[in-house]
Amino acid sequence: MCAMEDILELYHLPYDPDYPLVCMDESSKQMLKEVRRPIPARPGRPERYDTEYERNGTSNIFMFFEPLAANRYVDITNTRKALDWAFQIKDLADVKYPDAKKIIVVMDNLNTHNGASLYKAFLPEEARRILDRIEFHYTPKHGY
């Protein structure tokens, strides 16, 4: 079965709280700081502002979405490294879905999205324990 068919088959599964289907993605975002004060609105004139800004670092957004239960979890981190991802997966297993038998996670195949990241972050026994609770499914690179 090709990767796209695998993902589509997952989306046809009925809701099962013992096997939640969770989609995961992350994104790095620039933090912008305004450098000029807006001109306040007056009667007949809307507020006006300049688009000049100062770059004020970056943040990473992790999002987990369980479409069949309408659950969404968002976390902001300073970095987007293997350890950040590993701690998010541990939180998913231990805090968000502690009673699930197996969590089905759909995500892209970024180089940090794998079991090796868990082994970097945790002792082997702990990494294995977490991996035993997760079933990874990777979206195809080009959608086919």
PDB file of C-alpha atoms in Angstrom:
ATOM      1  CA  MET A   1       0.000   0.000   0.000  1.00  0.00           C
ATOM      2  CA  CYS A   2       1.393   3.428  -0.873  1.00  0.00           C
ATOM      3  CA  ALA A   3       1.779   6.062   1.827  1.00  0.00           C
ATOM      4  CA  MET A   4      -1.176   8.135   0.654  1.00  0.00           C
ATOM      5  CA  GLU A   5      -3.518   5.120   0.667  1.00  0.00           C
ATOM      6  CA  ASP A   6      -2.293   4.273   4.170  1.00  0.00           C
ATOM      7  CA  ILE A   7      -3.204   7.747   5.417  1.00  0.00           C
ATOM      8  CA  LEU A   8      -6.590   7.720   3.673  1.00  0.00           C
ATOM      9  CA  GLU A   9      -7.413   4.334   5.222  1.00  0.00           C
ATOM     10  CA  LEU A  10      -6.622   5.741   8.670  1.00  0.00           C
ATOM     11  CA  TYR A  11      -9.034   8.619   8.092  1.00  0.00           C
ATOM     12  CA  HIS A  12     -11.823   6.096   7.439  1.00  0.00           C
ATOM     13  CA  LEU A  13     -11.411   4.359  10.799  1.00  0.00           C
ATOM     14  CA  PRO A  14     -14.267   4.843  13.262  1.00  0.00           C
ATOM     15  CA  TYR A  15     -13.612   6.778  16.443  1.00  0.00           C
ATOM     16  CA  ASP A  16     -12.024   4.622  19.146  1.00  0.00           C
ATOM     17  CA  PRO A  17     -10.792   6.284  22.358  1.00  0.00           C
ATOM     18  CA  ASP A  18      -8.450   3.316  22.925  1.00  0.00           C
ATOM     19  CA  TYR A  19      -6.755   4.054  19.580  1.00  0.00           C
ATOM     20  CA  PRO A  20      -7.009   7.820  19.011  1.00  0.00           C
ATOM     21  CA  LEU A  21      -5.974   9.125  15.606  1.00  0.00           C
ATOM     22  CA  VAL A  22      -3.889  12.272  16.136  1.00  0.00           C
ATOM     23  CA  CYS A  23      -2.421  14.478  13.406  1.00  0.00           C
ATOM     24  CA  MET A  24       0.752  16.373  14.298  1.00  0.00           C
ATOM     25  CA  ASP A  25       2.563  19.265  12.672  1.00  0.00           C
ATOM     26  CA  GLU A  26       4.934  21.986  13.708  1.00  0.00           C
ATOM     27  CA  SER A  27       5.905  25.356  12.336  1.00  0.00           C
ATOM     28  CA  SER A  28       8.565  27.918  13.051  1.00  0.00           C
ATOM     29  CA  LYS A  29       7.294  31.497  13.286  1.00  0.00           C
ATOM     30  CA  GLN A  30       9.050  34.856  13.371  1.00  0.00           C
ATOM     31  CA  MET A  31       8.297  37.023  16.351  1.00  0.00           C
ATOM     32  CA  LEU A  32       7.837  40.620  15.202  1.00  0.00           C
ATOM     33  CA  LYS A  33       8.108  43.766  17.268  1.00  0.00           C
ATOM     34  CA  GLU A  34       6.368  46.925  16.154  1.00  0.00           C
ATOM     35  CA  VAL A  35       8.787  49.855  15.911  1.00  0.00           C
ATOM     36  CA  ARG A  36       6.258  52.642  15.378  1.00  0.00           C
ATOM     37  CA  ARG A  37       3.141  53.492  17.340  1.00  0.00           C
ATOM     38  CA  PRO A  38      -0.116  53.245  15.421  1.00  0.00           C
ATOM     39  CA  ILE A  39      -2.057  56.431  14.753  1.00  0.00           C
ATOM     40  CA  PRO A  40      -5.307  56.036  16.718  1.00  0.00           C
ATOM     41  CA  ALA A  41      -8.683  55.976  14.999  1.00  0.00           C
ATOM     42  CA  ARG A  42     -10.690  59.211  14.893  1.00  0.00           C
ATOM     43  CA  PRO A  43     -14.260  59.799  13.795  1.00  0.00           C
ATOM     44  CA  GLY A  44     -14.339  59.005  10.085  1.00  0.00           C
ATOM     45  CA  ARG A  45     -10.759  57.628  10.029  1.00  0.00           C
ATOM     46  CA  PRO A  46      -9.649  54.098  10.920  1.00  0.00           C
ATOM     47  CA  GLU A  47      -6.541  53.359  12.953  1.00  0.00           C
ATOM     48  CA  ARG A  48      -3.419  53.608  10.811  1.00  0.00           C
ATOM     49  CA  TYR A  49      -0.124  51.848  11.289  1.00  0.00           C
ATOM     50  CA  ASP A  50       3.186  51.382   9.557  1.00  0.00           C
ATOM     51  CA  THR A  51       4.323  47.933   8.450  1.00  0.00           C
ATOM     52  CA  GLU A  52       7.879  48.493   9.645  1.00  0.00           C
ATOM     53  CA  TYR A  53       8.929  45.969  12.272  1.00  0.00           C
ATOM     54  CA  GLU A  54      11.951  44.561  14.032  1.00  0.00           C
ATOM     55  CA  ARG A  55      12.636  40.825  14.044  1.00  0.00           C
ATOM     56  CA  ASN A  56      12.376  39.656  17.634  1.00  0.00           C
ATOM     57  CA  GLY A  57      13.446  35.999  17.457  1.00  0.00           C
ATOM     58  CA  THR A  58      11.519  32.885  16.502  1.00  0.00           C
ATOM     59  CA  SER A  59       9.249  30.410  18.199  1.00  0.00           C
ATOM     60  CA  ASN A  60       8.091  26.962  17.236  1.00  0.00           C
ATOM     61  CA  ILE A  61       4.476  25.839  17.347  1.00  0.00           C
ATOM     62  CA  PHE A  62       3.634  22.163  17.874  1.00  0.00           C
ATOM     63  CA  MET A  63       0.047  21.211  17.125  1.00  0.00           C
ATOM     64  CA  PHE A  64      -1.694  17.911  17.717  1.00  0.00           C
ATOM     65  CA  PHE A  65      -5.228  17.489  16.388  1.00  0.00           C
ATOM     66  CA  GLU A  66      -7.575  14.565  16.940  1.00  0.00           C
ATOM     67  CA  PRO A  67     -10.190  15.195  14.234  1.00  0.00           C
ATOM     68  CA  LEU A  68     -12.767  12.589  15.288  1.00  0.00           C
ATOM     69  CA  ALA A  69     -12.902  13.862  18.863  1.00  0.00           C
ATOM     70  CA  ALA A  70     -12.324  17.540  18.006  1.00  0.00           C
ATOM     71  CA  ASN A  71      -9.375  17.757  20.405  1.00  0.00           C
ATOM     72  CA  ARG A  72      -6.532  20.136  19.662  1.00  0.00           C
ATOM     73  CA  TYR A  73      -3.360  20.658  21.653  1.00  0.00           C
ATOM     74  CA  VAL A  74      -0.902  23.442  20.946  1.00  0.00           C
ATOM     75  CA  ASP A  75       2.457  24.078  22.566  1.00  0.00           C
ATOM     76  CA  ILE A  76       5.011  26.800  21.871  1.00  0.00           C
ATOM     77  CA  THR A  77       8.718  26.112  22.251  1.00  0.00           C
ATOM     78  CA  ASN A  78      11.834  28.185  21.690  1.00  0.00           C
ATOM     79  CA  THR A  79      13.418  25.613  19.401  1.00  0.00           C
ATOM     80  CA  ARG A  80      12.432  22.853  16.967  1.00  0.00           C
ATOM     81  CA  LYS A  81      14.936  20.149  17.746  1.00  0.00           C
ATOM     82  CA  ALA A  82      14.762  16.387  18.180  1.00  0.00           C
ATOM     83  CA  LEU A  83      14.541  16.768  21.956  1.00  0.00           C
ATOM     84  CA  ASP A  84      11.635  19.230  21.680  1.00  0.00           C
ATOM     85  CA  TRP A  85       9.722  16.757  19.525  1.00  0.00           C
ATOM     86  CA  ALA A  86      10.552  13.854  21.851  1.00  0.00           C
ATOM     87  CA  PHE A  87       9.161  15.693  24.872  1.00  0.00           C
ATOM     88  CA  GLN A  88       5.998  16.529  22.914  1.00  0.00           C
ATOM     89  CA  ILE A  89       5.493  12.843  22.065  1.00  0.00           C
ATOM     90  CA  LYS A  90       6.069  11.835  25.698  1.00  0.00           C
ATOM     91  CA  ASP A  91       3.475  14.413  26.771  1.00  0.00           C
ATOM     92  CA  LEU A  92       1.057  13.072  24.153  1.00  0.00           C
ATOM     93  CA  ALA A  93       1.400   9.541  25.539  1.00  0.00           C
ATOM     94  CA  ASP A  94       1.579  10.288  29.261  1.00  0.00           C
ATOM     95  CA  VAL A  95      -0.575  13.389  29.710  1.00  0.00           C
ATOM     96  CA  LYS A  96      -2.924  13.827  26.743  1.00  0.00           C
ATOM     97  CA  TYR A  97      -3.769  10.130  26.182  1.00  0.00           C
ATOM     98  CA  PRO A  98      -2.635   8.230  29.300  1.00  0.00           C
ATOM     99  CA  ASP A  99      -5.361   5.581  28.983  1.00  0.00           C
ATOM    100  CA  ALA A 100      -5.056   4.896  25.244  1.00  0.00           C
ATOM    101  CA  LYS A 101      -3.784   1.467  24.268  1.00  0.00           C
ATOM    102  CA  LYS A 102      -2.047   2.856  21.189  1.00  0.00           C
ATOM    103  CA  ILE A 103      -1.948   6.390  19.785  1.00  0.00           C
ATOM    104  CA  ILE A 104      -1.974   6.574  15.985  1.00  0.00           C
ATOM    105  CA  VAL A 105       0.067   9.628  14.969  1.00  0.00           C
ATOM    106  CA  VAL A 106      -0.014  11.031  11.423  1.00  0.00           C
ATOM    107  CA  MET A 107       2.801  13.465  10.617  1.00  0.00           C
ATOM    108  CA  ASP A 108       5.337  14.447   8.007  1.00  0.00           C
ATOM    109  CA  ASN A 109       8.683  12.692   7.866  1.00  0.00           C
ATOM    110  CA  LEU A 110      10.922  15.481   9.131  1.00  0.00           C
ATOM    111  CA  ASN A 111      14.275  14.052  10.194  1.00  0.00           C
ATOM    112  CA  THR A 112      13.468  14.543  13.907  1.00  0.00           C
ATOM    113  CA  HIS A 113      10.111  12.733  13.728  1.00  0.00           C
ATOM    114  CA  ASN A 114      11.272   9.245  14.600  1.00  0.00           C
ATOM    115  CA  GLY A 115      12.093   6.900  17.427  1.00  0.00           C
ATOM    116  CA  ALA A 116      15.751   7.910  17.425  1.00  0.00           C
ATOM    117  CA  SER A 117      14.734  11.293  18.846  1.00  0.00           C
ATOM    118  CA  LEU A 118      13.146   9.554  21.816  1.00  0.00           C
ATOM    119  CA  TYR A 119      16.372   7.639  22.430  1.00  0.00           C
ATOM    120  CA  LYS A 120      18.288  10.942  22.356  1.00  0.00           C
ATOM    121  CA  ALA A 121      15.969  12.427  24.966  1.00  0.00           C
ATOM    122  CA  PHE A 122      15.356   9.517  27.336  1.00  0.00           C
ATOM    123  CA  LEU A 123      16.948   6.405  28.749  1.00  0.00           C
ATOM    124  CA  PRO A 124      16.418   3.377  26.471  1.00  0.00           C
ATOM    125  CA  GLU A 125      13.733   1.844  28.715  1.00  0.00           C
ATOM    126  CA  GLU A 126      11.729   5.058  28.729  1.00  0.00           C
ATOM    127  CA  ALA A 127      12.110   5.595  24.971  1.00  0.00           C
ATOM    128  CA  ARG A 128      10.932   2.015  24.331  1.00  0.00           C
ATOM    129  CA  ARG A 129       7.973   2.453  26.699  1.00  0.00           C
ATOM    130  CA  ILE A 130       6.828   5.550  24.794  1.00  0.00           C
ATOM    131  CA  LEU A 131       7.392   3.937  21.389  1.00  0.00           C
ATOM    132  CA  ASP A 132       5.282   0.950  22.417  1.00  0.00           C
ATOM    133  CA  ARG A 133       2.327   3.337  22.894  1.00  0.00           C
ATOM    134  CA  ILE A 134       2.686   5.126  19.530  1.00  0.00           C
ATOM    135  CA  GLU A 135       2.051   4.007  15.967  1.00  0.00           C
ATOM    136  CA  PHE A 136       3.638   6.422  13.466  1.00  0.00           C
ATOM    137  CA  HIS A 137       2.242   7.001   9.979  1.00  0.00           C
ATOM    138  CA  TYR A 138       4.052   9.412   7.687  1.00  0.00           C
ATOM    139  CA  THR A 139       2.396  11.572   5.080  1.00  0.00           C
ATOM    140  CA  PRO A 140       3.900  11.209   1.615  1.00  0.00           C
ATOM    141  CA  LYS A 141       6.363  13.875   0.596  1.00  0.00           C
ATOM    142  CA  HIS A 142       4.437  14.887  -2.526  1.00  0.00           C
ATOM    143  CA  GLY A 143       0.913  13.700  -1.717  1.00  0.00           C
ATOM    144  CA  TYR A 144       1.003  10.515  -3.794  1.00  0.00           C
TER     145      TYR A 144
END
